[in-house]
Coordinates of C-alpha atoms in Angstrom, one line a residue:
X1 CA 128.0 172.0 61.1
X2 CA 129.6 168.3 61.6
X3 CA 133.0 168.0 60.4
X4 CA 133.4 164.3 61.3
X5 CA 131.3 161.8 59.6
X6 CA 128.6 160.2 61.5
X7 CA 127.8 156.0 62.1
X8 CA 125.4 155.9 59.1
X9 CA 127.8 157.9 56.7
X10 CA 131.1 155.9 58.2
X11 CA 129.1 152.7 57.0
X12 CA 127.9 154.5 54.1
X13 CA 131.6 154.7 53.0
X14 CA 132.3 151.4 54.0
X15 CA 130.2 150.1 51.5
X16 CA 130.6 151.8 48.7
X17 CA 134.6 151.5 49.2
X18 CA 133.8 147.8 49.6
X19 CA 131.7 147.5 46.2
X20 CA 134.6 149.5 44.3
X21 CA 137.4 147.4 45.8
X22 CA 135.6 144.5 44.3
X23 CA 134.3 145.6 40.9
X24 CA 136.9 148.3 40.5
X25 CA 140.0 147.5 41.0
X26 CA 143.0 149.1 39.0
X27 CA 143.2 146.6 36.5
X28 CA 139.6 147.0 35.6
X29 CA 140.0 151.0 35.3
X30 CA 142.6 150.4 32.9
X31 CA 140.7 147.8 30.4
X32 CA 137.6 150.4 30.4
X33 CA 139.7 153.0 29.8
X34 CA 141.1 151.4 26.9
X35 CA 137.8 150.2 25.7
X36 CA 134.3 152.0 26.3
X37 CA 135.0 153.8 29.5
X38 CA 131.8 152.5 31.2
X39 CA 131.2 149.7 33.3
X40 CA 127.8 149.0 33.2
X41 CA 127.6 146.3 36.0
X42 CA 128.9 148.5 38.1
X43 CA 126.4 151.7 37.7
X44 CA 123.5 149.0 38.5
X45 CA 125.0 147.9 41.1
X46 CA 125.5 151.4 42.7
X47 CA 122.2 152.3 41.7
X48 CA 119.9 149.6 42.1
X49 CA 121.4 147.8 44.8
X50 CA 123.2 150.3 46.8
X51 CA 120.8 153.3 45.8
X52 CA 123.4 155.8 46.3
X53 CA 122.6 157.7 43.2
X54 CA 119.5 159.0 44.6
X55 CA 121.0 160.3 47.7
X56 CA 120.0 164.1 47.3
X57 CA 116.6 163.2 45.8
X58 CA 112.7 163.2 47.3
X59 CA 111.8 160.1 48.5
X60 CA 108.7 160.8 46.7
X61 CA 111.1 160.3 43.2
X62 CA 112.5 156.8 44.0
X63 CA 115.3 158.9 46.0
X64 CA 116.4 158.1 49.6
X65 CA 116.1 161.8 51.0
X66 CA 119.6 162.0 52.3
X67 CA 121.7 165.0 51.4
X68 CA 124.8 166.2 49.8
X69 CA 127.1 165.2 53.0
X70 CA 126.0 161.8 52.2
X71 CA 126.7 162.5 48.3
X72 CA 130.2 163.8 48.9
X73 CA 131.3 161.0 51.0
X74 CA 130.2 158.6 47.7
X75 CA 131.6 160.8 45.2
X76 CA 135.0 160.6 47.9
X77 CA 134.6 157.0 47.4
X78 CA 134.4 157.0 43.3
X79 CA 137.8 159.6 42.8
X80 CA 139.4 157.1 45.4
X81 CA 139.0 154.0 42.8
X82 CA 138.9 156.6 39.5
X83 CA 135.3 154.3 39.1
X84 CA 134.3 154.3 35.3
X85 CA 130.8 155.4 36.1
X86 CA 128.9 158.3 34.7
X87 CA 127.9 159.3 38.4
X88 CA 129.0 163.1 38.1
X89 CA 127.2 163.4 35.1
X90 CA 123.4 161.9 36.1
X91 CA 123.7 161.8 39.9
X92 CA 125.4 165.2 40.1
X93 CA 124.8 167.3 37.4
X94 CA 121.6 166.3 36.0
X95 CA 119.9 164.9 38.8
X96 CA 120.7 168.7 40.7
X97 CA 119.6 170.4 37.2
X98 CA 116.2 168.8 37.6
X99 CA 115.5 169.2 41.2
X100 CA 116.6 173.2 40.7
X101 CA 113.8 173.4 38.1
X102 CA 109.9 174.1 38.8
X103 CA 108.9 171.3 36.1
X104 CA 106.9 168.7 38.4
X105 CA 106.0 166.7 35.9
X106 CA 109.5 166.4 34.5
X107 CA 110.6 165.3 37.8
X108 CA 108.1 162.5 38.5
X109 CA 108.9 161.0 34.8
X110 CA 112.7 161.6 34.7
X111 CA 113.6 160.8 38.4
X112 CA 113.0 157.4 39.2
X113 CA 114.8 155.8 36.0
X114 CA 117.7 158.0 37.0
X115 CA 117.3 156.8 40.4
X116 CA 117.5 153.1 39.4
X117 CA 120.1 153.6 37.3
X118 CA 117.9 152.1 34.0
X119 CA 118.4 156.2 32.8
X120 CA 121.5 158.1 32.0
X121 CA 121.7 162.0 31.8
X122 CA 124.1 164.6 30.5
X123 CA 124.0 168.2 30.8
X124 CA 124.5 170.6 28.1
X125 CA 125.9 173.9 29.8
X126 CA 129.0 175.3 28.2
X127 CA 128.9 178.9 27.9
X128 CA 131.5 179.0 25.4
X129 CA 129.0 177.0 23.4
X130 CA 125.6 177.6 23.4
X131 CA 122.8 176.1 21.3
X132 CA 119.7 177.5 20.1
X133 CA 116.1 176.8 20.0
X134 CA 113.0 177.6 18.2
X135 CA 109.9 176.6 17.5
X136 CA 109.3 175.2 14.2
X137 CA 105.5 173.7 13.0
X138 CA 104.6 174.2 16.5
X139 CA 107.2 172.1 18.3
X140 CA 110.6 173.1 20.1
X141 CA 114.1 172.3 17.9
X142 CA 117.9 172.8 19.2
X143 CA 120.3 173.5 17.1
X144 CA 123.8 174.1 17.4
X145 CA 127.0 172.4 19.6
X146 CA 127.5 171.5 23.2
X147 CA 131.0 171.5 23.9
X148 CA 132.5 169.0 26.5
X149 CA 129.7 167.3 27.6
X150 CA 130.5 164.5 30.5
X151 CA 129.3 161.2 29.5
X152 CA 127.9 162.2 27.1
X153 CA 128.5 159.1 24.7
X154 CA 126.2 157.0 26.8
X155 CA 123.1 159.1 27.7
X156 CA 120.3 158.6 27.6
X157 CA 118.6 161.8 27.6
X158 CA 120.4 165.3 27.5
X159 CA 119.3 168.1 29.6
X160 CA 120.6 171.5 27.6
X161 CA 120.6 175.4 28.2
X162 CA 119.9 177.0 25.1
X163 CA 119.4 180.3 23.8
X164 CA 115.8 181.5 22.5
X165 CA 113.9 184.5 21.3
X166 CA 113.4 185.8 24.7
X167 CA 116.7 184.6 26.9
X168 CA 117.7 181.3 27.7
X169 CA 115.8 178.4 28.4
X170 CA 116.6 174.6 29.5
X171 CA 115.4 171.7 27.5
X172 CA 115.3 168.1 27.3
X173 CA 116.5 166.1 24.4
X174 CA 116.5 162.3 23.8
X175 CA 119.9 160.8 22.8
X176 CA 118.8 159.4 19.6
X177 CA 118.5 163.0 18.1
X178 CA 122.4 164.1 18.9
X179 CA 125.1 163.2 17.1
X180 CA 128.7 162.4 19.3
X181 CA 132.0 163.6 18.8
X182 CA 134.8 161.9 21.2
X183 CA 137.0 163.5 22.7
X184 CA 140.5 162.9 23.1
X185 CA 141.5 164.2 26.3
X186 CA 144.2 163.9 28.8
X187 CA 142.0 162.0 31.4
X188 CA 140.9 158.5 29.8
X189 CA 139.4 157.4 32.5
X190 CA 136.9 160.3 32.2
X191 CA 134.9 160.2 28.4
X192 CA 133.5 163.7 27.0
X193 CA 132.1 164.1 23.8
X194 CA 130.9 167.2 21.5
X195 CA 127.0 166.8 21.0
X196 CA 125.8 168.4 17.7
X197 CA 122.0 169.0 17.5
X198 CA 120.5 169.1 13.9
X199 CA 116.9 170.3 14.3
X200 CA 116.7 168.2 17.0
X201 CA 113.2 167.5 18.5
X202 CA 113.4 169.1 22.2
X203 CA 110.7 169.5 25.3
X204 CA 111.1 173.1 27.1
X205 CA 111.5 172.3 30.9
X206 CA 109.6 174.7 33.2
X207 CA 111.4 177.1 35.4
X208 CA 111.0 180.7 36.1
X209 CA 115.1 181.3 36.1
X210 CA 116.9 179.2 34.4
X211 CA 119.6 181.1 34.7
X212 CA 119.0 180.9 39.1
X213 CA 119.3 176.8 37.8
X214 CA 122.2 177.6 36.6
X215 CA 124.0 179.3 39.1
X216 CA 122.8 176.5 41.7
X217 CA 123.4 173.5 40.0
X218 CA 127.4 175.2 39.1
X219 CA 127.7 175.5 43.1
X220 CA 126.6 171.8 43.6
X221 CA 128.8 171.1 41.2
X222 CA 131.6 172.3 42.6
X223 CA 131.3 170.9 45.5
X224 CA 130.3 167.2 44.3
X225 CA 133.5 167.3 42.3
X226 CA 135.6 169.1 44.9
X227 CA 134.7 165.8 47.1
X228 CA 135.8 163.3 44.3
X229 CA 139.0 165.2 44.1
X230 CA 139.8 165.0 47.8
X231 CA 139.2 161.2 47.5
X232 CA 141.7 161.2 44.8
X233 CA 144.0 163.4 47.0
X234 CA 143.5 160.9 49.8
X235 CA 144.6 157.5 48.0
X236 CA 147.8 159.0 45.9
X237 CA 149.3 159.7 49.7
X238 CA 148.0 156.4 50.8
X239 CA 150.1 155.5 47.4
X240 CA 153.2 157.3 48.4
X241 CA 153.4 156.4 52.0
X242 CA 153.3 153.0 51.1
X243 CA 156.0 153.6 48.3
X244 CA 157.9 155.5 50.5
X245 CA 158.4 152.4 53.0
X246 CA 159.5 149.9 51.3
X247 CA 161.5 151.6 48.1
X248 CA 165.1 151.6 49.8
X249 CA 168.2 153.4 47.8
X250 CA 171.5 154.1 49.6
X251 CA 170.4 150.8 51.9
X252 CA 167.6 152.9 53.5
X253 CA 163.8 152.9 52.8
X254 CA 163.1 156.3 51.1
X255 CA 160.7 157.6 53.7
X256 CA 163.7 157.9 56.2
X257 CA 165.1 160.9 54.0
X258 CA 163.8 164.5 55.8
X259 CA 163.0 165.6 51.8
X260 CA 160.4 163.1 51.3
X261 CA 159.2 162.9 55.1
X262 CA 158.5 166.8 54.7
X263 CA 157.0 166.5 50.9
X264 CA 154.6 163.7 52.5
X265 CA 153.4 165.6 56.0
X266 CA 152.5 168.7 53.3
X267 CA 150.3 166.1 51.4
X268 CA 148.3 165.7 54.7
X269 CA 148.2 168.9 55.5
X270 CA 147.1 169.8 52.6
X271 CA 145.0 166.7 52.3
X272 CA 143.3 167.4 56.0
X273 CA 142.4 171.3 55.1
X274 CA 140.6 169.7 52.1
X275 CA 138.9 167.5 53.9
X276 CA 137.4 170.3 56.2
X277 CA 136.1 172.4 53.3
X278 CA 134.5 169.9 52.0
X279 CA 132.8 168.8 54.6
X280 CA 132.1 172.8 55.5
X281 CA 130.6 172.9 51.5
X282 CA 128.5 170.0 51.8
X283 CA 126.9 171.3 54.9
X284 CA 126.5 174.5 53.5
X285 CA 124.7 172.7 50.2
X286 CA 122.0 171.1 52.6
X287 CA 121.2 173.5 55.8
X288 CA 122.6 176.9 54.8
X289 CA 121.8 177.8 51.2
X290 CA 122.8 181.5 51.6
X291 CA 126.5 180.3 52.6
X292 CA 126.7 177.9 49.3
X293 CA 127.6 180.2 46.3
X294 CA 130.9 181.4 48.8
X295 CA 131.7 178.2 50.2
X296 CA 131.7 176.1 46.4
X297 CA 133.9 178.8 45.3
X298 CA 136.3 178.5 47.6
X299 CA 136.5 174.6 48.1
X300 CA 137.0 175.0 44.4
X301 CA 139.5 176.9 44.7
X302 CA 141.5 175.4 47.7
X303 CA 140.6 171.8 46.6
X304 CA 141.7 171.5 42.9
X305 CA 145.2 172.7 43.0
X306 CA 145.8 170.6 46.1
X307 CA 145.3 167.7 44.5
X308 CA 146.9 168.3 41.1
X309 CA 149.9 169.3 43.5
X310 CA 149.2 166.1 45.4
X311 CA 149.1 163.6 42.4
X312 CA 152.4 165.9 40.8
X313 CA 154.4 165.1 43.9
X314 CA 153.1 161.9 43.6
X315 CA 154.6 161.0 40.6
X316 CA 158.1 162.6 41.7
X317 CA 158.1 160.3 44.7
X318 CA 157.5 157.7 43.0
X319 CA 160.8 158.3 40.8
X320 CA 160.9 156.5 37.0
X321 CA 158.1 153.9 37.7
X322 CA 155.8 156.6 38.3
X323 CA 156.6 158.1 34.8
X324 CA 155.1 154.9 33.0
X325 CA 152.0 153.4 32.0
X326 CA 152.4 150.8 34.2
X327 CA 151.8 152.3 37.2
X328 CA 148.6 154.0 38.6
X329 CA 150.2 157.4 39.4
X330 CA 149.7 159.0 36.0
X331 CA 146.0 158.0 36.2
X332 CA 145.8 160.0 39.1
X333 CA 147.6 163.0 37.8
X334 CA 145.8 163.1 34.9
X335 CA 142.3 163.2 36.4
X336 CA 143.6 165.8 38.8
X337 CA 144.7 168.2 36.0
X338 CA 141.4 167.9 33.8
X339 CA 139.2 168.2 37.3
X340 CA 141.2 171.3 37.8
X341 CA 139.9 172.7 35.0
X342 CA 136.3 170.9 34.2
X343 CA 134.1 173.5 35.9
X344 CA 136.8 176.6 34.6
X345 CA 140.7 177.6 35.0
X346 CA 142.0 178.1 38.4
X347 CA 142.1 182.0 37.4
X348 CA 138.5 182.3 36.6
X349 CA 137.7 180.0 39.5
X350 CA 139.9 182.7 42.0
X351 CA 138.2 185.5 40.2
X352 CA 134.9 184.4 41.1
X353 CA 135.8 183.8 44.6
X354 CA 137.4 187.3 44.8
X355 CA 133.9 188.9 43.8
X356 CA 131.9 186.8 46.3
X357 CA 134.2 188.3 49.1
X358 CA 134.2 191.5 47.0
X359 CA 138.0 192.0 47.8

């Protein structure tokens, strides 16, 4: 296990950090956030000319054959700049949901666009929510609601778990055939939308578990969005160092006071034990798949209410400005608070850690 990134993956950073800083400043999160919540020049240039949305797939698929180390250290990169891009939903989530299944063909077809960016896909997955599907004249139909589907208003094609006569079963659906709901959520820099399928015309992907698909794609998951939280974690300190040099009251600069030097040196600690379970998870994800179902759950666990706790204190420090629109520090908290709870509550997430180490 490497703990510290390597040459390739420092440069790796470096450019993606690079790209954001030019195409995604603050400014430009805001006006997306206000309008579509996608920036479409963007996601081509991550994808087509940086290729970093193919990390974890074959070469064989248009991919670059990399791993989820490599993955992390973008996703790092995109809760850093809060990047309006539907990465977690076709280069995580998706992209993971396909390689888990045994359906070659679907692969080989769906892959490459993905790859190039020229495809968007959502997942369909809530378990709260579950649609159905049946075969009607011969051909496959879903029916039903997907709750809280990530970018879902812009793809392209929806990958969805559905219920049939004999279990569950995953599916493909173009985006044509679903109808959209937005969401109004806390997080606007984030879009999710309600898909409602009316008879919708659906192709069964092959696997022999799609429940096993399931369970491995949740455990990528959690580690892909564990690492966009810790890049979040990292640049609200950055924020609040900063803040803390040069806001003076009582004629000194507010860092000088032992109450915010101690809040800050717990937002690296906290920051730094982040950092080394993710790095621990990643590993785990791409050379020791037995230690992966254990090691998402508890990077999800450690990671999430760090960094809620991180952008909270952020906020504080920051004193009025930090309550207002103005100023980036609510962006932050927001996304940390909805994060915490995309993939389920901190109790179910401690729950599910507490069975894995059957305590």
């Amino acid at each position: 296990m490497q703990l510290v990134l390597d040459q390739e993956q420092q440069e790796l950073r470096s450019a993606v950090r690079g790209l954001l800083a030019e195409h995604a400043p603050p400014q430009r999160v805001r006006e997306l956030a206000e309008a579509d919540g996608h920036d479409a020049r963007l996601w081509r240039r991550l994808s087509a000319e940086l290729g970093v949305t193919g990390l974890v797939v074959p070469e064989e698929h248009g991919g670059a054959g990399a791993g989820h180390v490599e993955r992390a250290v973008v996703l790092e990169e995109l809760g850093r700049a809060l990047a309006p891009v539907p990465f977690l939903a076709s280069a995580v989530l998706a992209t993971d949901v396909l390689l888990a299944l045994d359906d070659t063909a679907a692969q080989a077809e769906l892959l490459p666009a993905m790859v190039s960016g020229e495809l968007v896909a959502a997942v369909a997955w809530d378990q709260e929510s579950v649609p159905s599907a049946t075969r009607r004249d011969g051909a496959w139909v879903v029916d039903g609601r997907a709750r809280r589907v990530v970018s879902g208003d812009i793809a392209d094609v929806v990958l969805v778990q559905a219920t049939t006569g004999q279990g569950t079963a995953w599916f493909r659906v173009r985006g044509e055939h679903v109808a959209r709901t937005p969401l109004r959520t806390l997080d606007p820099t984030r879009r999710l939308v309600d898909l409602d399928f009316a008879a919708a015309p659906a192709e069964p992907l092959s696997t022999s578990d799609p429940d096993a698909v399931r369970a491995r794609v949740r455990d990528l998951a959690a580690v892909a969005l564990s690492a966009e939280q810790l890049g979040g974690m990292a640049r609200v300190l950055e924020m609040t160092a900063e803040y803390a040099k040069v806001r003076v009251q009582f004629g000194r600069a507010i860092g000088s006071f032992q109450g915010v030097k101690h809040r800050l040196a717990d937002m690296c600690c906290a920051l730094e034990q982040a950092e080394a379970a993710v790095r621990y998870a990643a590993w785990a994800a791409d050379a020791a798949a037995e230690e992966l179902p254990l090691a998402a759950a508890l990077v999800q666990v450690l990671v999430a209410p760090a960094t809620f706790q991180a952008a909270a204190d952020t906020v504080q420090l920051h004193g009025g400005i930090g309550y207002t629109w103005e100023h980036d520090a609510h962006l932050y908290y927001k996304r940390a608070k909805t994060s915490e709870l995309l993939l389920g509550t901190p109790d179910q997430n401690r729950a599910r850690l507490a069975d894995l180490l059957q305590v």
